[in-house]
């Protein structure tokens, strides 16, 4: 098999940091090549070098593509040679139709006048290739994230792609949509398209990849051949540079007294008032217990959590919440916080943090009373609090005056956790606490959860990653279509048992 | 030594926004001082500068909060004009006493702000639209109230709001020797004392904060910058108060303005409410999920704006000594420009009171200096437009360099 792409000794420096240090990458024609590494390891930087976002000359080393030395100066240069990147954040215009989106910047037109007939015809062919049955005129925001991802791939195909690069393509997808996407990748491979996939999900990497390059701290650690069979532990070991046979830290499990009890919880959709989103849910959490809520996306887990947390979602909310046996007022967010609840959102960037502000600003935001007297802030107390959580959670940052927008995902998540710990909660609801963060940081988050449980706090953990729930929880509730369809001790739970509960209901 | 220099350099580049603004004001003042052969800094002109810009600055304080909260208020010029008209009608036409009129006018300003803020906060009507409607309504209301006529003049007791000066604690005879010494007709000891004392207080507060920060192990501003900045502020305050002392002393309006500036700087930077306003503008959803009552906060930002627009309206009417149906037309744009020149961001969540005040003075000195030079209103508008653009471009450029 011939080599399609070779990146030799790529070094890229930013003021003060070496993002890439003599990285080598070889991708064979017609293979699926995975790039694995922790957040901040340099994967995205490498892809930006490849695609011309960082123009030739701004880095050291050589790129050979299709047998020639390639010096891309813009994204356009690399696209002209058939290299297309699909980013984590989709680049579709939600208000436009699928057909319009497919040919943005690449319009089918004569002298600037759109040829709609040709546009729609080609769209139909492309959609067929990626297995989408929607009409070309459908507005993009009317289809789900999974289908949008497929539209992105169709868009790449419209540009006669030879090397397709997918950056975390399944991060926002549910199990079955992810599967569809991965199968499509295999199909494209059969048609001769070469793929590079960047992913945190090692089971997916194992499923599609022919070879894996692991990058750590801006350096190539290893290139593994996946065809002969590869275990996830092999990859993880190279990624973090240590053996990670135990991905979930141990914890002494002992559930104490009843802490939070929710009974008969009902919630209706805020806009479609006839739709009941949460149906008569009851559950409880004991002191020191980690309780998981399993379920597919859209099953109503986030809606349940937010409706309990100060009615931040939904309307016509009914039901009771009790803390240590006495009724709790959760009618507004500040009452819920004062009552001892904390909700760590799944969407830290848009719901959890003020990205333009410092770590200190964000840490104290939900409990300003603690760092003020008679409404006047004491900035020194604020710094003390922020420093305390920076050290306790081992947030990697030069100082607490750093803007949180500049931190990596794992460190941002620690800031959000610190912010809620500072409110002194009794029960924490963690919604997808490890989404989009790397293996090493995940382990640290798990350790923090264990620490909370050891302090006698109750933890509710919502997660789409079933191994995580099985590894971390004492008890798991299974949720489907707005109702709890099962409850089991984690010791008796298996992925199959949980899935079958979801499917049979 | 080099490492220390690097530290200073990186500190400067990180805080370019704050220092840049101060330098810009100083540079502009120096420029006009030279071009006008010293007219700019003459005591009478300095007094005028304060009087001319007082109502813009008062409104800029409220506008900064509205903009930090992520909104805009286009109605302030019209509300200002309307309140001035109402005061004129109440005092001149209805013969109501000044001490009754002023509280009613200020309260009504709050009600007007509430009427607009209600739609923005609780109905999520974009503030641009809600206050554009308000602008049209109150333009019309001023015309209606004044029946198209100018109303005035005001009694002396109302005029002092703008044109009065605070009396000295020494008589003129006592201070005559000092006046002779500095070569002016009189000398106001109060003015100079207020200037010196407030300069001392500023330095003392700064030192105290540094000391406290050190106790908590916080690295503050490098001391070269701390002293450099403080000496400039100290010098400027003493210089200005000295100049005012050689004319008629402290204008009443300067006192009102000073108190309001200190109050709002304190509220925005040191209090829980201030912090919550920045959080609201920075990320409304995150603020809400942190237990902040975002609707109520937005509502009160507009109420506050209305109150300040009313105060500005009273000052403006007292200064012109008459209320005209067209008073305040387009003034909202000067106020908004001052806030943006002062470094506030259009998307909310950032900006400082001191910045807005300096921004307003930059505009004011430009107006004043160009008028002294006899530059036509046509060129003045163009130059002010370009200054606004340059200020914002400078800001964006700095941000990009940091990222």
PDB file of N, CA and C in Angstrom, chain A residues 354-363 400-404 415:
ATOM      1  N   UNK A 354     -18.580  31.704  32.988  1.00  0.00           N
ATOM      2  CA  UNK A 354     -18.461  32.965  32.260  1.00  0.00           C
ATOM      3  C   UNK A 354     -17.056  32.937  31.674  1.00  0.00           C
ATOM      4  N   UNK A 355     -16.953  32.583  30.396  1.00  0.00           N
ATOM      5  CA  UNK A 355     -15.654  32.248  29.807  1.00  0.00           C
ATOM      6  C   UNK A 355     -14.679  33.415  29.770  1.00  0.00           C
ATOM      7  N   UNK A 356     -15.209  34.641  29.667  1.00  0.00           N
ATOM      8  CA  UNK A 356     -14.328  35.802  29.578  1.00  0.00           C
ATOM      9  C   UNK A 356     -13.795  36.237  30.939  1.00  0.00           C
ATOM     10  N   UNK A 357     -14.262  35.607  31.992  1.00  0.00           N
ATOM     11  CA  UNK A 357     -13.834  36.023  33.327  1.00  0.00           C
ATOM     12  C   UNK A 357     -12.825  35.027  33.898  1.00  0.00           C
ATOM     13  N   UNK A 358     -12.262  35.397  35.045  1.00  0.00           N
ATOM     14  CA  UNK A 358     -11.176  34.604  35.616  1.00  0.00           C
ATOM     15  C   UNK A 358     -11.700  33.382  36.381  1.00  0.00           C
ATOM     16  N   UNK A 359     -10.765  32.521  36.739  1.00  0.00           N
ATOM     17  CA  UNK A 359     -11.095  31.367  37.564  1.00  0.00           C
ATOM     18  C   UNK A 359     -11.701  31.842  38.880  1.00  0.00           C
ATOM     19  N   UNK A 360     -11.109  32.892  39.440  1.00  0.00           N
ATOM     20  CA  UNK A 360     -11.598  33.415  40.711  1.00  0.00           C
ATOM     21  C   UNK A 360     -13.044  33.895  40.595  1.00  0.00           C
ATOM     22  N   UNK A 361     -13.325  34.658  39.565  1.00  0.00           N
ATOM     23  CA  UNK A 361     -14.681  35.168  39.336  1.00  0.00           C
ATOM     24  C   UNK A 361     -15.673  34.017  39.283  1.00  0.00           C
ATOM     25  N   UNK A 362     -15.332  32.975  38.530  1.00  0.00           N
ATOM     26  CA  UNK A 362     -16.257  31.856  38.359  1.00  0.00           C
ATOM     27  C   UNK A 362     -16.392  31.017  39.626  1.00  0.00           C
ATOM     28  N   UNK A 363     -15.308  30.896  40.371  1.00  0.00           N
ATOM     29  CA  UNK A 363     -15.351  30.036  41.555  1.00  0.00           C
ATOM     30  C   UNK A 363     -16.342  30.554  42.595  1.00  0.00           C
ATOM     31  N   UNK A 400      -5.030  31.886  39.518  1.00  0.00           N
ATOM     32  CA  UNK A 400      -6.494  31.935  39.522  1.00  0.00           C
ATOM     33  C   UNK A 400      -7.014  33.175  38.807  1.00  0.00           C
ATOM     34  N   UNK A 401      -6.096  34.010  38.304  1.00  0.00           N
ATOM     35  CA  UNK A 401      -6.520  35.180  37.541  1.00  0.00           C
ATOM     36  C   UNK A 401      -6.539  34.901  36.043  1.00  0.00           C
ATOM     37  N   UNK A 402      -6.335  33.649  35.702  1.00  0.00           N
ATOM     38  CA  UNK A 402      -6.392  33.211  34.307  1.00  0.00           C
ATOM     39  C   UNK A 402      -7.859  33.196  33.849  1.00  0.00           C
ATOM     40  N   UNK A 403      -8.096  33.593  32.603  1.00  0.00           N
ATOM     41  CA  UNK A 403      -9.458  33.488  32.061  1.00  0.00           C
ATOM     42  C   UNK A 403      -9.818  32.020  31.864  1.00  0.00           C
ATOM     43  N   UNK A 404     -11.005  31.613  32.268  1.00  0.00           N
ATOM     44  CA  UNK A 404     -11.348  30.193  32.136  1.00  0.00           C
ATOM     45  C   UNK A 404     -11.461  29.778  30.676  1.00  0.00           C
ATOM     46  N   UNK A 415     -12.968  23.805  37.384  1.00  0.00           N
ATOM     47  CA  UNK A 415     -13.413  25.112  37.869  1.00  0.00           C
ATOM     48  C   UNK A 415     -14.905  25.067  38.177  1.00  0.00           C
TER      49      UNK A 415
END
